[in-house]
PDB file of C-alpha atoms in Angstrom:
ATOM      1  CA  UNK H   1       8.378  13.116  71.573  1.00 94.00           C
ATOM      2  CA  UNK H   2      10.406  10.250  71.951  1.00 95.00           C
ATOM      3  CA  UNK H   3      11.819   8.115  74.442  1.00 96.00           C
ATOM      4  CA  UNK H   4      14.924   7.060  75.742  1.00 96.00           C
ATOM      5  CA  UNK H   5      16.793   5.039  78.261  1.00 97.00           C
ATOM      6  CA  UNK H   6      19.939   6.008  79.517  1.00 96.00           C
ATOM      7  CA  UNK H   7      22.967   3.668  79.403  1.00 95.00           C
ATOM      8  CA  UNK H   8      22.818   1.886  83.275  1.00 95.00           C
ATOM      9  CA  UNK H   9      22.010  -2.068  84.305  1.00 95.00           C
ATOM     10  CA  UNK H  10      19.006  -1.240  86.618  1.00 96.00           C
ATOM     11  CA  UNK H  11      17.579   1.307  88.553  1.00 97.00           C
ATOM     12  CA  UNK H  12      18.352   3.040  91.889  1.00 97.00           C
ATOM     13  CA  UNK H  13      17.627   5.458  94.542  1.00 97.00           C
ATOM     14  CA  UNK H  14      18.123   8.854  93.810  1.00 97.00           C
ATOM     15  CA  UNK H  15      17.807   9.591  97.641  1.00 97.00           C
ATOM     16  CA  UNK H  16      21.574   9.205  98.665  1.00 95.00           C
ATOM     17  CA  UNK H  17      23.409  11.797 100.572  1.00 94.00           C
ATOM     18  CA  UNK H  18      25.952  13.893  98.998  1.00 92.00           C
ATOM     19  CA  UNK H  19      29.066  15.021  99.618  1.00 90.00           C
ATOM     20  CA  UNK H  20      28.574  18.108 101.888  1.00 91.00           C
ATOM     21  CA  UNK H  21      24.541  17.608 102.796  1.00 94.00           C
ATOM     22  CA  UNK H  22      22.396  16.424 105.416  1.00 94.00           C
ATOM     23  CA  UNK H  23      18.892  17.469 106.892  1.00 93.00           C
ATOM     24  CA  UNK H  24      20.501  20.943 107.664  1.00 95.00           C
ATOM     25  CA  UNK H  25      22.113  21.744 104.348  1.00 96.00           C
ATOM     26  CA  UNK H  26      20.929  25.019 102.699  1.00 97.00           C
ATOM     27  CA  UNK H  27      22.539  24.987  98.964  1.00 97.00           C
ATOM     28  CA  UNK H  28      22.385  28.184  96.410  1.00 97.00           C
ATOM     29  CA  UNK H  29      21.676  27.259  93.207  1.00 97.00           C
ATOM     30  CA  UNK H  30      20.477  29.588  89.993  1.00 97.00           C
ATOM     31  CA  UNK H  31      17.386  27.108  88.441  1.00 97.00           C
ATOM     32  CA  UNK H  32      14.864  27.393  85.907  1.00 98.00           C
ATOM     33  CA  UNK H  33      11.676  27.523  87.554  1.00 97.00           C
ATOM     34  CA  UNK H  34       8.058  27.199  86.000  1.00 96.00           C
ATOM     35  CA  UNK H  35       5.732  28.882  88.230  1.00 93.00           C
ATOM     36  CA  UNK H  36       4.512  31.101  85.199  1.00 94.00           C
ATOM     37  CA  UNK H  37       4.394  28.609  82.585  1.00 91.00           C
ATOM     38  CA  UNK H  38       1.413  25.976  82.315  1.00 92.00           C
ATOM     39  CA  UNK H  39       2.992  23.529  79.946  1.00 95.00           C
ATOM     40  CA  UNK H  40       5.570  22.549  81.931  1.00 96.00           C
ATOM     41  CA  UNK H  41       2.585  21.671  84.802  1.00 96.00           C
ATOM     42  CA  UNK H  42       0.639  20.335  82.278  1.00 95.00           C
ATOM     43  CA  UNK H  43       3.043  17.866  81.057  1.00 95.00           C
ATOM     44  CA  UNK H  44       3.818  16.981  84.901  1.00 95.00           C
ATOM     45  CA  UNK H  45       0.137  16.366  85.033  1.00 95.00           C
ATOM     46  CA  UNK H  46       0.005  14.146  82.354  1.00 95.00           C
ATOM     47  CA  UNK H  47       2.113  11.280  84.398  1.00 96.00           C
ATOM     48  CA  UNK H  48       1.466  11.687  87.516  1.00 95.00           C
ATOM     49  CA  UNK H  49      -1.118   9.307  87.866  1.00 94.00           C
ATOM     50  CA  UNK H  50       1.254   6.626  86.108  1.00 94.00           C
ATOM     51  CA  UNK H  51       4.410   7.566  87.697  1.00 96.00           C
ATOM     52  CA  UNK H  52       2.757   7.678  91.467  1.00 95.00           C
ATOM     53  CA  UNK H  53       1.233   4.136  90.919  1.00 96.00           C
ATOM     54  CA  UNK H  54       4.682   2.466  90.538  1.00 97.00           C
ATOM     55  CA  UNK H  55       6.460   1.441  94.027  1.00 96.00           C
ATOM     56  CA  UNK H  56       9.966   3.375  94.425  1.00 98.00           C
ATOM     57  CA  UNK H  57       8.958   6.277  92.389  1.00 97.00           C
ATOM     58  CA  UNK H  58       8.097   9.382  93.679  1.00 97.00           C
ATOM     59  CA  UNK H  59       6.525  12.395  91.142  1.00 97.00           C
ATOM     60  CA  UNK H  60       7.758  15.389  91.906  1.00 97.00           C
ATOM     61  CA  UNK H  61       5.305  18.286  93.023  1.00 96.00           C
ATOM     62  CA  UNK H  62       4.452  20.556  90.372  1.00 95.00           C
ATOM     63  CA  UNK H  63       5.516  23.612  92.676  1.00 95.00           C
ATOM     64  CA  UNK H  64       8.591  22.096  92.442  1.00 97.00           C
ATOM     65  CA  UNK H  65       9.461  21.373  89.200  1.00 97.00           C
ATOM     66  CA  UNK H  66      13.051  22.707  88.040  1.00 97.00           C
ATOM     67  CA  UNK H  67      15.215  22.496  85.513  1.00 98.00           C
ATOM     68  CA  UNK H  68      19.101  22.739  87.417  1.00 97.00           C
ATOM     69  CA  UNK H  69      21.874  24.914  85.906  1.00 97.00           C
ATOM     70  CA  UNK H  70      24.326  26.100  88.343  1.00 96.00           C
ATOM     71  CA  UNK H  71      25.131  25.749  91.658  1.00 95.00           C
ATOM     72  CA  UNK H  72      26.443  28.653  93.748  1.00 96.00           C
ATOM     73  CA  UNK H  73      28.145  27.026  96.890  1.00 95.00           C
ATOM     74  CA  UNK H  74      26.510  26.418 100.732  1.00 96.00           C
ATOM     75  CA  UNK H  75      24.560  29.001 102.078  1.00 96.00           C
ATOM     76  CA  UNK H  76      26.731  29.146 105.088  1.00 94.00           C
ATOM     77  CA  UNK H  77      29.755  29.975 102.941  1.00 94.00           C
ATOM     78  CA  UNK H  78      28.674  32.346 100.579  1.00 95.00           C
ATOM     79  CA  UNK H  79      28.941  36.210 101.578  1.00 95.00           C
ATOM     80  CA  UNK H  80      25.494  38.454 100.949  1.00 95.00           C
ATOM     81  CA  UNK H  81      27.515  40.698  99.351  1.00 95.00           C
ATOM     82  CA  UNK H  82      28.070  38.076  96.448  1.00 95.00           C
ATOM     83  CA  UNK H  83      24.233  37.216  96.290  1.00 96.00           C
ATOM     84  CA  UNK H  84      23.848  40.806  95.498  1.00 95.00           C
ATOM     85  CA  UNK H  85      26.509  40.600  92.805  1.00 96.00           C
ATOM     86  CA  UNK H  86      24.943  37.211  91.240  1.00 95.00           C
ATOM     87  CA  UNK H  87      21.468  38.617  91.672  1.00 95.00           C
ATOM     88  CA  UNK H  88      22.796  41.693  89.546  1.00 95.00           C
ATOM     89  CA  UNK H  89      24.653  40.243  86.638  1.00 95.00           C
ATOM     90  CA  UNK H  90      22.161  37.141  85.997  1.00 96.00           C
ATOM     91  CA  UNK H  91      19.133  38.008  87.173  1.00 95.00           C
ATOM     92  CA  UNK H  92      19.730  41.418  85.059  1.00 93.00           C
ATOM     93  CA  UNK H  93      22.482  41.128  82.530  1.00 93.00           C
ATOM     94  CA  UNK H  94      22.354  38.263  81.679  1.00 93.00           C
ATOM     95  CA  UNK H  95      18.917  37.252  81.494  1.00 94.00           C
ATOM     96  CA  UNK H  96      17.985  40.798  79.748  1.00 93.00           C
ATOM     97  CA  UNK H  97      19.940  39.159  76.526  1.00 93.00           C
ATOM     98  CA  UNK H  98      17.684  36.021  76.613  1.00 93.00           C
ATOM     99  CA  UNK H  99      14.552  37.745  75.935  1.00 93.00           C
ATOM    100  CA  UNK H 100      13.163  37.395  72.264  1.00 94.00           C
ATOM    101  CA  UNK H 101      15.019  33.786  72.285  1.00 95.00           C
ATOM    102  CA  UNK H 102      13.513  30.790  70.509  1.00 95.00           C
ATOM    103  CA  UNK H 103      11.255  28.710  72.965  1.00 96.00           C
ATOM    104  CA  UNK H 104      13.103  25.721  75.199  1.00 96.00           C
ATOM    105  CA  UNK H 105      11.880  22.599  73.684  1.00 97.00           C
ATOM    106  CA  UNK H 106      11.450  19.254  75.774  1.00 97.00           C
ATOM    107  CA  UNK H 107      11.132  16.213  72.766  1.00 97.00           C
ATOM    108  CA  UNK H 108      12.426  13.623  74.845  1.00 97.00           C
ATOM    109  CA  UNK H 109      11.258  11.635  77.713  1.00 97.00           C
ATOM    110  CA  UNK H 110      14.282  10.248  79.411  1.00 98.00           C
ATOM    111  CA  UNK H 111      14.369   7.216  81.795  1.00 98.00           C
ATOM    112  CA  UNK H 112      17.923   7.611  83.769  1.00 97.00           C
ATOM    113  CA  UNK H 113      19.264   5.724  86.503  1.00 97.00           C
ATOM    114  CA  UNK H 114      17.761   7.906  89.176  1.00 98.00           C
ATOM    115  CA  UNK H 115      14.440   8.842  87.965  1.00 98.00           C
ATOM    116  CA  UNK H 116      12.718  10.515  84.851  1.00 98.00           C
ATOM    117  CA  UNK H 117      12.661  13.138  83.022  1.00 98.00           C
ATOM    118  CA  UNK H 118      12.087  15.584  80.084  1.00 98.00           C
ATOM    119  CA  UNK H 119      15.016  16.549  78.091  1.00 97.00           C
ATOM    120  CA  UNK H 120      15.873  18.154  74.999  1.00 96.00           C
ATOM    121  CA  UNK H 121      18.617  20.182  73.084  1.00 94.00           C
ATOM    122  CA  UNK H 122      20.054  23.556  74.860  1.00 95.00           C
ATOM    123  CA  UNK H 123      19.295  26.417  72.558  1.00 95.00           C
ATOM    124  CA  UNK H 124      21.839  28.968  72.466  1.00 95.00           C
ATOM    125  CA  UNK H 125      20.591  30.966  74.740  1.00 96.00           C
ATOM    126  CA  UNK H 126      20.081  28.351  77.258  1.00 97.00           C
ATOM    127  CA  UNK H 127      24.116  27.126  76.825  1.00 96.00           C
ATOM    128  CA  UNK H 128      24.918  31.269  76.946  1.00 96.00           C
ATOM    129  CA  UNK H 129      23.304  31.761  80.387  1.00 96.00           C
ATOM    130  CA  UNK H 130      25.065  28.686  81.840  1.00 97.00           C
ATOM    131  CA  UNK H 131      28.203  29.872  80.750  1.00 96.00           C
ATOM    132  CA  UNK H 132      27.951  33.384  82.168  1.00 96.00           C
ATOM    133  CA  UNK H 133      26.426  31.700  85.623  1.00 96.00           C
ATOM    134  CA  UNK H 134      29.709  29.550  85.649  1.00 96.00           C
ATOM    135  CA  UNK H 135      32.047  32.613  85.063  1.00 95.00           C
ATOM    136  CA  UNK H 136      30.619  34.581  87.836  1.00 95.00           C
ATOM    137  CA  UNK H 137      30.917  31.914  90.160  1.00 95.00           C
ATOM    138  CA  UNK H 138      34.418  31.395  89.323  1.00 95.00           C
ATOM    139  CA  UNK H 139      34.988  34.560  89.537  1.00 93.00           C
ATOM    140  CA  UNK H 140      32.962  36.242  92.354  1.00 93.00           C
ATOM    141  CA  UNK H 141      33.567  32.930  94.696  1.00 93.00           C
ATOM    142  CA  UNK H 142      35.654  29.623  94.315  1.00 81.00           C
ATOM    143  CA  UNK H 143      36.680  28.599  91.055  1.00 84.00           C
ATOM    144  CA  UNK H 144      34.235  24.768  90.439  1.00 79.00           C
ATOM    145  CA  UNK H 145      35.213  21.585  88.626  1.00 85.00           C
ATOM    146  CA  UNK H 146      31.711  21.967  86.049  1.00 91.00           C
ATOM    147  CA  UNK H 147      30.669  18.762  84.683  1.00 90.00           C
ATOM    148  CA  UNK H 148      28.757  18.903  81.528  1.00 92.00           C
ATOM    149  CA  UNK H 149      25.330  20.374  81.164  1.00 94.00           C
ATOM    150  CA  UNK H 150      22.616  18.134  79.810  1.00 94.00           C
ATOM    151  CA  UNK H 151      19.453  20.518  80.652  1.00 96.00           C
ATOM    152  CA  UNK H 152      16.215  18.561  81.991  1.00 97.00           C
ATOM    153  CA  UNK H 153      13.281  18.591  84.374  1.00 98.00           C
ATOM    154  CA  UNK H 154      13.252  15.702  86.615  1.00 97.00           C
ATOM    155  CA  UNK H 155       9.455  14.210  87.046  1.00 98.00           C
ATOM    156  CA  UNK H 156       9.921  11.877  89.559  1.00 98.00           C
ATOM    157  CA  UNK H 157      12.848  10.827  91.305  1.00 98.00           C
ATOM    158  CA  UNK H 158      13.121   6.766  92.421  1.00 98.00           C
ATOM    159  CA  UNK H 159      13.981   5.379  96.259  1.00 97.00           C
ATOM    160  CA  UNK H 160      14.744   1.878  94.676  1.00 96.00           C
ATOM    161  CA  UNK H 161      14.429  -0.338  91.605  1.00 97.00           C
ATOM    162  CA  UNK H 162      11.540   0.182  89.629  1.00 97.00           C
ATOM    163  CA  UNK H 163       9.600  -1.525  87.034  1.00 97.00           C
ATOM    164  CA  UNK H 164      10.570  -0.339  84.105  1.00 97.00           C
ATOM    165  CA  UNK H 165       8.158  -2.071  81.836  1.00 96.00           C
ATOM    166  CA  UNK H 166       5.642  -0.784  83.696  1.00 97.00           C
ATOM    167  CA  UNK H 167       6.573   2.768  83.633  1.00 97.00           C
ATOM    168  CA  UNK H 168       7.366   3.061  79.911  1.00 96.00           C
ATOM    169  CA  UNK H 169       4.022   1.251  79.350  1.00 96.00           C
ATOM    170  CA  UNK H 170       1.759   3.482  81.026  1.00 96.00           C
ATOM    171  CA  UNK H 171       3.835   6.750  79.895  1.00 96.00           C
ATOM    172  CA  UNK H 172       3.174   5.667  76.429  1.00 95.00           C
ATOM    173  CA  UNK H 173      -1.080   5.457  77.368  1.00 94.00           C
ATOM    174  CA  UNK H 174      -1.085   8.423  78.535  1.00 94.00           C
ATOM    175  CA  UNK H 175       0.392  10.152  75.866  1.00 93.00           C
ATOM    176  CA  UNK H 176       3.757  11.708  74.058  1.00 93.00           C
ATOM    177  CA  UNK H 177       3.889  15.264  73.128  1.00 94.00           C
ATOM    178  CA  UNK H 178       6.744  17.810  72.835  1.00 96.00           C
ATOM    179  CA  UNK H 179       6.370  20.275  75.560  1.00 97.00           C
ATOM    180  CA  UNK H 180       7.311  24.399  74.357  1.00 97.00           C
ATOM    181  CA  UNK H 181       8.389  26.611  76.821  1.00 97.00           C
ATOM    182  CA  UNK H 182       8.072  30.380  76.510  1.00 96.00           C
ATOM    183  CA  UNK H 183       7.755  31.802  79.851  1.00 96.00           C
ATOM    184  CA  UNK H 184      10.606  30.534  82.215  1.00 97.00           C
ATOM    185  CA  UNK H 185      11.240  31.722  85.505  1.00 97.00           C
ATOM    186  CA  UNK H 186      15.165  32.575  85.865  1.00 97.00           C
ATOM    187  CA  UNK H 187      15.540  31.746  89.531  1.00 97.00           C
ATOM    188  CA  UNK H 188      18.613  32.043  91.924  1.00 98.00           C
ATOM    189  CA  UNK H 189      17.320  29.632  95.301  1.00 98.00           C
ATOM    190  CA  UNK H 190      18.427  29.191  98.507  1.00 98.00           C
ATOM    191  CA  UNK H 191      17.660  24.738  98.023  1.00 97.00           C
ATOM    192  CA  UNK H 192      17.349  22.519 100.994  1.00 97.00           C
ATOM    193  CA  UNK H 193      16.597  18.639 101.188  1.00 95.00           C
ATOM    194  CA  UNK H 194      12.921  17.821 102.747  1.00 94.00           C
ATOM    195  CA  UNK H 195      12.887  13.992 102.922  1.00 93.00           C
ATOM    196  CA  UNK H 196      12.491  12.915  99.276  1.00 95.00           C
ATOM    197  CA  UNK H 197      11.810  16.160  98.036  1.00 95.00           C
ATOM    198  CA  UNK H 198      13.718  19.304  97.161  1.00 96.00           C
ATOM    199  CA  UNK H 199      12.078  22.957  97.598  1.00 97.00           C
ATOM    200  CA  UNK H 200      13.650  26.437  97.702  1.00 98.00           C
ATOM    201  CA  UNK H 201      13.450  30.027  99.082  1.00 97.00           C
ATOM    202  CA  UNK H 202      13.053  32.581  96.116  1.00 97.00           C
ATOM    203  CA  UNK H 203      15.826  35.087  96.680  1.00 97.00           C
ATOM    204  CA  UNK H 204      15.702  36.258  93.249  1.00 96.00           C
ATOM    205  CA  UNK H 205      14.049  35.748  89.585  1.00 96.00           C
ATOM    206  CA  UNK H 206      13.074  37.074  86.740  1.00 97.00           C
ATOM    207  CA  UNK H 207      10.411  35.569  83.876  1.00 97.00           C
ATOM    208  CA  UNK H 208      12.129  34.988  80.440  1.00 97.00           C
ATOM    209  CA  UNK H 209      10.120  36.180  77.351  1.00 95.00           C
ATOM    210  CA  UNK H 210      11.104  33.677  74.849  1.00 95.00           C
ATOM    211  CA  UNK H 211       9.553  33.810  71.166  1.00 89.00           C
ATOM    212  CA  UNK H 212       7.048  30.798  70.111  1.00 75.00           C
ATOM    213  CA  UNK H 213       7.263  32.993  66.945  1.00 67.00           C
ATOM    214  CA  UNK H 214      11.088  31.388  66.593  1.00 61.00           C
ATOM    215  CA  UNK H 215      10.079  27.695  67.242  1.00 58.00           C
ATOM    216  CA  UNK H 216      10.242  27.076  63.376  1.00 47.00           C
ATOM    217  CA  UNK H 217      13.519  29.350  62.552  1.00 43.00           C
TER     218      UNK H 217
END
């Protein structure tokens, strides 16, 4: 695994307010979620002790982990008759195809702006599903303005400047390894804002049977 520092002068809180949200704001969202998948949790684990030592940064749960692909729209605005169709042609379709994939790969520990993170390249199936997620919101609700996808699972998040020296030194005692994924939970979440955390209400997901047989193809 290796490391890498995004291209920003310094630091800064993630914890802003964005367009649209405050302490009310319910937000649907399609994640990856790894409630059946250890090394994820174990990776998580791995930092934690570094990370939540350092003032301004803030590990995030392991219940929480996610990796963010599309967002639906506010709950408020989004009819239940369109959950049902999004439930239906990801949740089903779409993730049906992913099955058999090669595993999702994490080789990079990534120091952004905001916080940290593991990152790697989006196999095919991974860009495939984002793609279809994007066309059915387009089509089924309000057409978006989709920036570009750079998959990753945030460890911590940061409330101010942090020392970065600090950071990268104790991330590199306690250890580099490429995290493989096999078993990702396809999630679609109803997300809300707790303080400096987020967390969700299942309201759909299916487990992805990727092949660690295809990590070397």
């Amino acid at each position: 695994m290796q490391v890498y520092r995004g291209d920003f002068e310094r630091t800064a809180t993630h914890w802003w307010w964005r367009t649209g949200w405050n302490p009310e704001t319910r937000y649907l969202t399609f994640h990856l979620t790894f409630g059946a998948e250890l090394a994820v949790a174990e990776a998580a684990q791995r930092y934690v002790g570094v990370l939540g030592a350092l003032g301004n940064v803030g590990p995030v749960p392991q219940a929480w982990l996610h990796l963010t692909m599309t967002g639906v729209g506010f709950a408020a605005e989004v009819p239940p008759e369109a959950v049902e169709s999004l439930s239906e042609r990801i949740l089903v379709d779409a993730a049906s195809r992913a099955d058999g994939s090669p595993p999702l790969v994490f080789d990079t520990f990534f120091l952004g702006r905001e916080g940290v993170s593991l990152t790697g390249p989006a196999p095919d199936w991974l860009t495939a599903l984002k793609d279809e997620q994007v066309q059915a919101v387009d089509e089924l609700l309000t057409p978006g303005d989709w920036a570009a996808f750079h998959p990753h699972v945030s460890l911590a998040y940061f409330a101010g400047e942090v020392d970065e020296a600090a950071l990268l030194a104790g991330v590199a005692e306690a250890g580099l390894a490429d995290v493989v994924v096999t078993r990702p939970t396809l999630s679609l979440l109803e997300l809300r804002r707790e303080g400096h955390l987020y967390t969700w209400r299942v309201l759909g997901e299916r487990i992805l049977e990727l092949s660690a047989g295809q990590l070397l193809a």
